């Protein structure tokens, strides 16, 4: 794979991803988006729950090889890759990589500078470490799931964004990049234990501070940022759409009431006793017009009001379109790489890697000719 500064700030960094589902692939995608040469090691037959490889954008900007770790020569080929890599990412239950012969000790014996990133839900240790789980269970135990949704109703499930990707993938990426910085400064790599329960709990640091200060009630729909506040929430419109309101500061709140056409509630912002009445008045006004009509009313204002868009609508919003927040590649509309860099811009360079399609190129570029065994 040719490398140029335009591929991103991680150009030249080599990453081995032992294929899995969810947060591991997303973390590897982020590293690939930033310019790293990510080689995804697929198992024969692929992982469970995987979508059609042609549409799995979490495998964009990567290359793929297929290695059977249960075959006699499989572990040795992964170790050959690890010997030439800067980072390795795996998402198995604790002990599985070791049993397969590609655990941290085996890999770092070949490459002491290697950063070995481990992505799990429960972490490498603790009573639940060896138990199965998914995003929803991880965020449930951290208290995060319990914060979402309306009072008196079941907690709202935020897809797998809060646990898998925010509490998992992003913390793994921060961890391996910090460890890579340390490895380059000292010559010594290390193991990064990224657990979704740890990251998700960490995301709520501010809320825990507010709770300790008596500024957050430990129940849903009763707080400033969880829908309990009538000027920070969502409201239905006449056509069944929704508008999102975040008019927290006084001047934004005043502008919001003025444009909405609600009178008599200027002093209700800091008076929770009046919040129910304010909510009813705001809801009634929003129900009087369509989502598009209200969008036009608040357009260009500082009232902090926005339409709630669907996944298919979002790429067409004028602001997101102007910024190129979404991009098209290979016929798939998808989020563009983020964040953005002034000197080393990123891009979607290649579509989703197809299992085993890049074996010859990886064998050549990484100087691991044994990858070609069985293909001759």
GROMACS .gro file of C-alpha atoms in nm:
model
  376
    1UNK     CA    1   0.000   0.000   0.000
    2UNK     CA    2   0.145   0.334  -0.098
    3UNK     CA    3   0.168   0.587   0.182
    4UNK     CA    4   0.151   0.965   0.154
    5UNK     CA    5   0.104   1.243   0.411
    6UNK     CA    6  -0.246   1.295   0.270
    7UNK     CA    7  -0.360   0.962   0.413
    8UNK     CA    8  -0.369   1.093   0.769
    9UNK     CA    9  -0.152   1.149   1.076
   10UNK     CA   10  -0.105   0.776   1.144
   11UNK     CA   11   0.053   0.706   0.807
   12UNK     CA   12   0.331   0.452   0.863
   13UNK     CA   13   0.172   0.296   1.171
   14UNK     CA   14   0.102  -0.074   1.129
   15UNK     CA   15  -0.195  -0.235   1.302
   16UNK     CA   16  -0.301  -0.598   1.322
   17UNK     CA   17  -0.670  -0.650   1.396
   18UNK     CA   18  -0.781  -0.996   1.499
   19UNK     CA   19  -1.129  -0.996   1.351
   20UNK     CA   20  -1.432  -0.975   1.574
   21UNK     CA   21  -1.755  -0.777   1.588
   22UNK     CA   22  -1.860  -0.442   1.734
   23UNK     CA   23  -1.609  -0.223   1.915
   24UNK     CA   24  -1.288  -0.387   1.794
   25UNK     CA   25  -1.355  -0.338   1.423
   26UNK     CA   26  -1.480   0.016   1.483
   27UNK     CA   27  -1.163   0.104   1.675
   28UNK     CA   28  -0.952  -0.042   1.395
   29UNK     CA   29  -1.156   0.154   1.140
   30UNK     CA   30  -1.082   0.475   1.325
   31UNK     CA   31  -0.709   0.398   1.321
   32UNK     CA   32  -0.736   0.313   0.950
   33UNK     CA   33  -0.926   0.636   0.881
   34UNK     CA   34  -0.639   0.823   1.046
   35UNK     CA   35  -0.395   0.666   0.802
   36UNK     CA   36  -0.271   0.350   0.974
   37UNK     CA   37  -0.208   0.040   0.764
   38UNK     CA   38  -0.460  -0.192   0.929
   39UNK     CA   39  -0.450  -0.560   0.842
   40UNK     CA   40  -0.761  -0.742   0.953
   41UNK     CA   41  -0.697  -1.109   1.024
   42UNK     CA   42  -1.019  -1.292   0.938
   43UNK     CA   43  -1.107  -1.640   1.054
   44UNK     CA   44  -1.236  -1.885   0.790
   45UNK     CA   45  -1.611  -1.837   0.761
   46UNK     CA   46  -1.601  -1.495   0.927
   47UNK     CA   47  -1.735  -1.384   1.267
   48UNK     CA   48  -2.092  -1.435   1.382
   49UNK     CA   49  -2.347  -1.153   1.351
   50UNK     CA   50  -2.145  -0.992   1.074
   51UNK     CA   51  -2.328  -0.801   0.801
   52UNK     CA   52  -2.262  -0.849   0.429
   53UNK     CA   53  -1.893  -0.765   0.389
   54UNK     CA   54  -1.972  -0.538   0.095
   55UNK     CA   55  -2.160  -0.302   0.326
   56UNK     CA   56  -1.956  -0.327   0.646
   57UNK     CA   57  -1.805   0.022   0.645
   58UNK     CA   58  -1.629  -0.049   0.974
   59UNK     CA   59  -1.385  -0.242   0.754
   60UNK     CA   60  -1.313   0.047   0.518
   61UNK     CA   61  -0.954   0.167   0.468
   62UNK     CA   62  -0.826  -0.174   0.584
   63UNK     CA   63  -0.667  -0.477   0.422
   64UNK     CA   64  -0.773  -0.834   0.492
   65UNK     CA   65  -0.605  -1.172   0.518
   66UNK     CA   66  -0.759  -1.501   0.624
   67UNK     CA   67  -0.572  -1.711   0.880
   68UNK     CA   68  -0.705  -2.014   1.063
   69UNK     CA   69  -0.562  -1.976   1.411
   70UNK     CA   70  -0.661  -2.334   1.488
   71UNK     CA   71  -0.449  -2.471   1.205
   72UNK     CA   72  -0.088  -2.581   1.269
   73UNK     CA   73   0.071  -2.278   1.101
   74UNK     CA   74  -0.193  -2.019   1.184
   75UNK     CA   75  -0.053  -1.871   1.507
   76UNK     CA   76   0.296  -1.845   1.356
   77UNK     CA   77   0.163  -1.630   1.071
   78UNK     CA   78  -0.010  -1.393   1.312
   79UNK     CA   79   0.310  -1.373   1.517
   80UNK     CA   80   0.500  -1.284   1.200
   81UNK     CA   81   0.258  -0.996   1.148
   82UNK     CA   82   0.282  -0.892   1.514
   83UNK     CA   83   0.661  -0.885   1.483
   84UNK     CA   84   0.626  -0.612   1.219
   85UNK     CA   85   0.336  -0.420   1.374
   86UNK     CA   86   0.310  -0.123   1.608
   87UNK     CA   87  -0.032  -0.215   1.747
   88UNK     CA   88  -0.238  -0.533   1.772
   89UNK     CA   89  -0.608  -0.530   1.861
   90UNK     CA   90  -0.810  -0.833   1.976
   91UNK     CA   91  -1.154  -0.868   2.127
   92UNK     CA   92  -1.175  -1.224   2.257
   93UNK     CA   93  -1.276  -1.328   2.607
   94UNK     CA   94  -0.984  -1.331   2.852
   95UNK     CA   95  -0.749  -1.621   2.791
   96UNK     CA   96  -0.870  -1.710   2.441
   97UNK     CA   97  -0.588  -1.534   2.255
   98UNK     CA   98  -0.339  -1.703   2.488
   99UNK     CA   99  -0.488  -2.047   2.414
  100UNK     CA  100  -0.464  -1.975   2.043
  101UNK     CA  101  -0.096  -1.888   2.079
  102UNK     CA  102  -0.127  -1.516   1.997
  103UNK     CA  103  -0.162  -1.365   2.344
  104UNK     CA  104   0.039  -1.068   2.471
  105UNK     CA  105   0.339  -1.268   2.591
  106UNK     CA  106   0.379  -1.457   2.265
  107UNK     CA  107   0.338  -1.145   2.053
  108UNK     CA  108   0.562  -0.923   2.263
  109UNK     CA  109   0.830  -1.191   2.277
  110UNK     CA  110   0.859  -1.134   1.902
  111UNK     CA  111   0.818  -0.757   1.928
  112UNK     CA  112   0.888  -0.587   2.266
  113UNK     CA  113   0.771  -0.253   2.126
  114UNK     CA  114   0.425  -0.386   2.038
  115UNK     CA  115   0.118  -0.223   2.190
  116UNK     CA  116  -0.133  -0.502   2.253
  117UNK     CA  117  -0.487  -0.366   2.278
  118UNK     CA  118  -0.754  -0.584   2.439
  119UNK     CA  119  -1.120  -0.495   2.382
  120UNK     CA  120  -1.377  -0.661   2.606
  121UNK     CA  121  -1.703  -0.576   2.775
  122UNK     CA  122  -1.620  -0.680   3.131
  123UNK     CA  123  -1.240  -0.639   3.125
  124UNK     CA  124  -0.956  -0.885   3.172
  125UNK     CA  125  -1.035  -0.950   3.538
  126UNK     CA  126  -1.324  -0.944   3.783
  127UNK     CA  127  -1.613  -1.181   3.863
  128UNK     CA  128  -1.779  -1.134   3.522
  129UNK     CA  129  -1.461  -1.129   3.310
  130UNK     CA  130  -1.526  -1.468   3.150
  131UNK     CA  131  -1.900  -1.422   3.102
  132UNK     CA  132  -2.065  -1.348   2.769
  133UNK     CA  133  -2.226  -1.010   2.725
  134UNK     CA  134  -2.329  -0.734   2.489
  135UNK     CA  135  -2.342  -0.356   2.495
  136UNK     CA  136  -2.679  -0.335   2.669
  137UNK     CA  137  -2.564  -0.538   2.971
  138UNK     CA  138  -2.241  -0.343   3.008
  139UNK     CA  139  -2.411  -0.003   3.013
  140UNK     CA  140  -2.683  -0.139   3.241
  141UNK     CA  141  -2.438  -0.220   3.521
  142UNK     CA  142  -2.258   0.114   3.499
  143UNK     CA  143  -2.575   0.314   3.569
  144UNK     CA  144  -2.562   0.473   3.225
  145UNK     CA  145  -2.860   0.288   3.076
  146UNK     CA  146  -3.065   0.376   3.384
  147UNK     CA  147  -3.026   0.746   3.303
  148UNK     CA  148  -3.195   0.729   2.963
  149UNK     CA  149  -3.565   0.745   2.887
  150UNK     CA  150  -3.882   0.875   3.044
  151UNK     CA  151  -3.973   0.831   3.410
  152UNK     CA  152  -4.211   0.543   3.470
  153UNK     CA  153  -4.111   0.373   3.146
  154UNK     CA  154  -3.830   0.127   3.063
  155UNK     CA  155  -3.491   0.285   2.996
  156UNK     CA  156  -3.437   0.384   2.634
  157UNK     CA  157  -3.177   0.175   2.451
  158UNK     CA  158  -2.928   0.403   2.267
  159UNK     CA  159  -2.845   0.141   1.999
  160UNK     CA  160  -2.489   0.024   2.073
  161UNK     CA  161  -2.337   0.370   2.051
  162UNK     CA  162  -2.281   0.447   2.419
  163UNK     CA  163  -2.125   0.115   2.522
  164UNK     CA  164  -1.960  -0.053   2.225
  165UNK     CA  165  -1.840   0.257   2.046
  166UNK     CA  166  -1.813   0.543   2.297
  167UNK     CA  167  -1.720   0.348   2.608
  168UNK     CA  168  -1.537   0.078   2.415
  169UNK     CA  169  -1.384   0.169   2.079
  170UNK     CA  170  -1.292   0.527   2.156
  171UNK     CA  171  -1.126   0.435   2.485
  172UNK     CA  172  -0.933   0.157   2.313
  173UNK     CA  173  -0.808   0.401   2.050
  174UNK     CA  174  -0.706   0.656   2.313
  175UNK     CA  175  -0.532   0.380   2.505
  176UNK     CA  176  -0.335   0.228   2.220
  177UNK     CA  177  -0.227   0.566   2.086
  178UNK     CA  178  -0.111   0.675   2.431
  179UNK     CA  179   0.076   0.346   2.469
  180UNK     CA  180   0.226   0.389   2.121
  181UNK     CA  181   0.359   0.730   2.224
  182UNK     CA  182   0.515   0.568   2.531
  183UNK     CA  183   0.659   0.282   2.325
  184UNK     CA  184   0.823   0.520   2.082
  185UNK     CA  185   0.970   0.721   2.367
  186UNK     CA  186   1.095   0.422   2.568
  187UNK     CA  187   1.121   0.129   2.327
  188UNK     CA  188   0.880  -0.072   2.540
  189UNK     CA  189   0.525  -0.167   2.450
  190UNK     CA  190   0.250  -0.269   2.688
  191UNK     CA  191  -0.094  -0.427   2.716
  192UNK     CA  192  -0.398  -0.198   2.708
  193UNK     CA  193  -0.704  -0.340   2.887
  194UNK     CA  194  -1.002  -0.150   2.741
  195UNK     CA  195  -1.326  -0.262   2.906
  196UNK     CA  196  -1.661  -0.121   2.798
  197UNK     CA  197  -1.776  -0.106   3.160
  198UNK     CA  198  -1.476   0.112   3.248
  199UNK     CA  199  -1.514   0.347   2.953
  200UNK     CA  200  -1.890   0.383   2.989
  201UNK     CA  201  -1.857   0.460   3.359
  202UNK     CA  202  -1.588   0.716   3.275
  203UNK     CA  203  -1.819   0.890   3.028
  204UNK     CA  204  -2.048   0.976   3.319
  205UNK     CA  205  -1.776   1.151   3.523
  206UNK     CA  206  -1.950   1.489   3.515
  207UNK     CA  207  -2.283   1.333   3.615
  208UNK     CA  208  -2.123   1.162   3.916
  209UNK     CA  209  -1.983   1.498   4.022
  210UNK     CA  210  -2.326   1.657   3.992
  211UNK     CA  211  -2.475   1.368   4.189
  212UNK     CA  212  -2.224   1.419   4.470
  213UNK     CA  213  -2.298   1.791   4.472
  214UNK     CA  214  -2.672   1.733   4.501
  215UNK     CA  215  -2.729   1.871   4.151
  216UNK     CA  216  -2.845   1.543   3.995
  217UNK     CA  217  -3.129   1.317   4.106
  218UNK     CA  218  -3.058   0.946   4.069
  219UNK     CA  219  -3.369   0.880   3.860
  220UNK     CA  220  -3.473   0.927   3.499
  221UNK     CA  221  -3.635   1.235   3.361
  222UNK     CA  222  -3.574   1.457   3.663
  223UNK     CA  223  -3.260   1.645   3.567
  224UNK     CA  224  -3.123   1.922   3.351
  225UNK     CA  225  -2.979   1.699   3.077
  226UNK     CA  226  -3.199   1.387   3.080
  227UNK     CA  227  -3.529   1.527   2.953
  228UNK     CA  228  -3.654   1.637   3.292
  229UNK     CA  229  -3.598   2.001   3.201
  230UNK     CA  230  -3.864   2.143   2.964
  231UNK     CA  231  -3.612   2.353   2.773
  232UNK     CA  232  -3.377   2.059   2.712
  233UNK     CA  233  -3.567   1.781   2.540
  234UNK     CA  234  -3.771   1.679   2.236
  235UNK     CA  235  -4.120   1.775   2.124
  236UNK     CA  236  -4.359   1.631   1.866
  237UNK     CA  237  -4.475   1.845   1.578
  238UNK     CA  238  -4.802   1.854   1.386
  239UNK     CA  239  -4.683   1.604   1.126
  240UNK     CA  240  -4.542   1.349   1.370
  241UNK     CA  241  -4.188   1.482   1.347
  242UNK     CA  242  -3.981   1.603   1.640
  243UNK     CA  243  -3.781   1.909   1.736
  244UNK     CA  244  -3.487   1.904   1.978
  245UNK     CA  245  -3.452   2.191   2.223
  246UNK     CA  246  -3.135   2.278   2.414
  247UNK     CA  247  -3.196   2.636   2.525
  248UNK     CA  248  -3.003   2.613   2.853
  249UNK     CA  249  -2.848   2.958   2.892
  250UNK     CA  250  -3.071   3.259   2.978
  251UNK     CA  251  -3.034   3.443   2.649
  252UNK     CA  252  -3.091   3.128   2.447
  253UNK     CA  253  -3.395   3.048   2.660
  254UNK     CA  254  -3.540   3.397   2.604
  255UNK     CA  255  -3.488   3.373   2.229
  256UNK     CA  256  -3.644   3.027   2.228
  257UNK     CA  257  -3.963   3.146   2.401
  258UNK     CA  258  -3.987   3.450   2.175
  259UNK     CA  259  -3.957   3.255   1.850
  260UNK     CA  260  -4.183   2.976   1.974
  261UNK     CA  261  -4.446   3.230   2.069
  262UNK     CA  262  -4.485   3.129   2.433
  263UNK     CA  263  -4.554   3.413   2.677
  264UNK     CA  264  -4.562   3.437   3.055
  265UNK     CA  265  -4.277   3.196   3.129
  266UNK     CA  266  -3.974   3.426   3.137
  267UNK     CA  267  -3.918   3.346   3.504
  268UNK     CA  268  -3.990   2.974   3.477
  269UNK     CA  269  -3.639   2.883   3.368
  270UNK     CA  270  -3.509   2.860   3.726
  271UNK     CA  271  -3.837   2.761   3.889
  272UNK     CA  272  -3.888   2.382   3.868
  273UNK     CA  273  -4.231   2.425   4.024
  274UNK     CA  274  -4.342   2.580   3.694
  275UNK     CA  275  -4.170   2.330   3.467
  276UNK     CA  276  -4.476   2.111   3.412
  277UNK     CA  277  -4.681   2.409   3.299
  278UNK     CA  278  -4.395   2.529   3.078
  279UNK     CA  279  -4.360   2.188   2.923
  280UNK     CA  280  -4.731   2.175   2.839
  281UNK     CA  281  -4.721   2.521   2.681
  282UNK     CA  282  -4.412   2.438   2.475
  283UNK     CA  283  -4.559   2.103   2.365
  284UNK     CA  284  -4.884   2.266   2.257
  285UNK     CA  285  -4.701   2.521   2.045
  286UNK     CA  286  -4.483   2.264   1.873
  287UNK     CA  287  -4.789   2.053   1.793
  288UNK     CA  288  -4.938   2.348   1.606
  289UNK     CA  289  -4.696   2.335   1.310
  290UNK     CA  290  -4.496   2.083   1.111
  291UNK     CA  291  -4.133   1.999   1.174
  292UNK     CA  292  -4.023   2.184   0.859
  293UNK     CA  293  -4.223   2.491   0.956
  294UNK     CA  294  -4.058   2.508   1.298
  295UNK     CA  295  -3.719   2.445   1.141
  296UNK     CA  296  -3.774   2.756   0.929
  297UNK     CA  297  -3.880   2.957   1.234
  298UNK     CA  298  -3.562   2.877   1.426
  299UNK     CA  299  -3.328   2.887   1.128
  300UNK     CA  300  -3.043   3.132   1.186
  301UNK     CA  301  -3.126   3.183   1.553
  302UNK     CA  302  -2.934   3.112   1.874
  303UNK     CA  303  -3.234   2.943   2.034
  304UNK     CA  304  -3.052   2.606   2.016
  305UNK     CA  305  -3.338   2.426   1.843
  306UNK     CA  306  -3.294   2.168   1.568
  307UNK     CA  307  -3.510   1.918   1.381
  308UNK     CA  308  -3.467   1.551   1.474
  309UNK     CA  309  -3.354   1.393   1.149
  310UNK     CA  310  -3.351   1.030   1.043
  311UNK     CA  311  -3.035   0.847   0.934
  312UNK     CA  312  -3.132   0.893   0.568
  313UNK     CA  313  -3.219   1.260   0.613
  314UNK     CA  314  -2.906   1.363   0.801
  315UNK     CA  315  -2.659   1.362   0.507
  316UNK     CA  316  -2.881   1.611   0.321
  317UNK     CA  317  -2.893   1.875   0.595
  318UNK     CA  318  -2.736   2.193   0.451
  319UNK     CA  319  -2.478   2.230   0.727
  320UNK     CA  320  -2.367   1.867   0.721
  321UNK     CA  321  -2.361   1.868   0.341
  322UNK     CA  322  -2.149   2.185   0.335
  323UNK     CA  323  -1.899   2.033   0.578
  324UNK     CA  324  -1.892   1.697   0.407
  325UNK     CA  325  -1.982   1.525   0.734
  326UNK     CA  326  -2.107   1.235   0.524
  327UNK     CA  327  -1.940   1.104   0.213
  328UNK     CA  328  -2.018   0.858  -0.061
  329UNK     CA  329  -1.784   0.573  -0.151
  330UNK     CA  330  -1.858   0.266  -0.356
  331UNK     CA  331  -2.226   0.352  -0.363
  332UNK     CA  332  -2.253   0.367   0.018
  333UNK     CA  333  -2.336   0.691   0.199
  334UNK     CA  334  -2.138   0.689   0.524
  335UNK     CA  335  -1.992   0.922   0.786
  336UNK     CA  336  -1.665   1.077   0.673
  337UNK     CA  337  -1.352   1.024   0.886
  338UNK     CA  338  -1.333   1.242   1.195
  339UNK     CA  339  -1.178   1.452   1.339
  340UNK     CA  340  -1.012   1.671   1.077
  341UNK     CA  341  -0.646   1.762   1.042
  342UNK     CA  342  -0.495   2.069   0.878
  343UNK     CA  343  -0.166   1.910   0.768
  344UNK     CA  344  -0.257   1.542   0.729
  345UNK     CA  345  -0.612   1.522   0.591
  346UNK     CA  346  -0.797   1.194   0.602
  347UNK     CA  347  -1.032   1.028   0.355
  348UNK     CA  348  -1.222   0.712   0.279
  349UNK     CA  349  -0.950   0.558   0.061
  350UNK     CA  350  -1.094   0.213   0.008
  351UNK     CA  351  -1.426   0.041   0.061
  352UNK     CA  352  -1.490  -0.245   0.302
  353UNK     CA  353  -1.209  -0.499   0.293
  354UNK     CA  354  -1.316  -0.834   0.153
  355UNK     CA  355  -1.196  -1.137   0.351
  356UNK     CA  356  -0.858  -1.252   0.223
  357UNK     CA  357  -0.856  -1.017  -0.076
  358UNK     CA  358  -0.533  -0.843   0.023
  359UNK     CA  359  -0.318  -1.141   0.120
  360UNK     CA  360  -0.064  -1.102  -0.158
  361UNK     CA  361  -0.017  -0.729  -0.100
  362UNK     CA  362   0.021  -0.768   0.275
  363UNK     CA  363   0.266  -1.056   0.231
  364UNK     CA  364   0.477  -0.833   0.008
  365UNK     CA  365   0.453  -0.506   0.200
  366UNK     CA  366   0.498  -0.658   0.547
  367UNK     CA  367   0.753  -0.914   0.425
  368UNK     CA  368   0.556  -1.213   0.553
  369UNK     CA  369   0.576  -1.461   0.264
  370UNK     CA  370   0.425  -1.742   0.471
  371UNK     CA  371   0.087  -1.569   0.434
  372UNK     CA  372   0.085  -1.704   0.079
  373UNK     CA  373   0.103  -2.067   0.188
  374UNK     CA  374  -0.210  -2.244   0.083
  375UNK     CA  375  -0.277  -1.983  -0.188
  376UNK     CA  376  -0.018  -2.117  -0.429
   0.00000   0.00000   0.00000
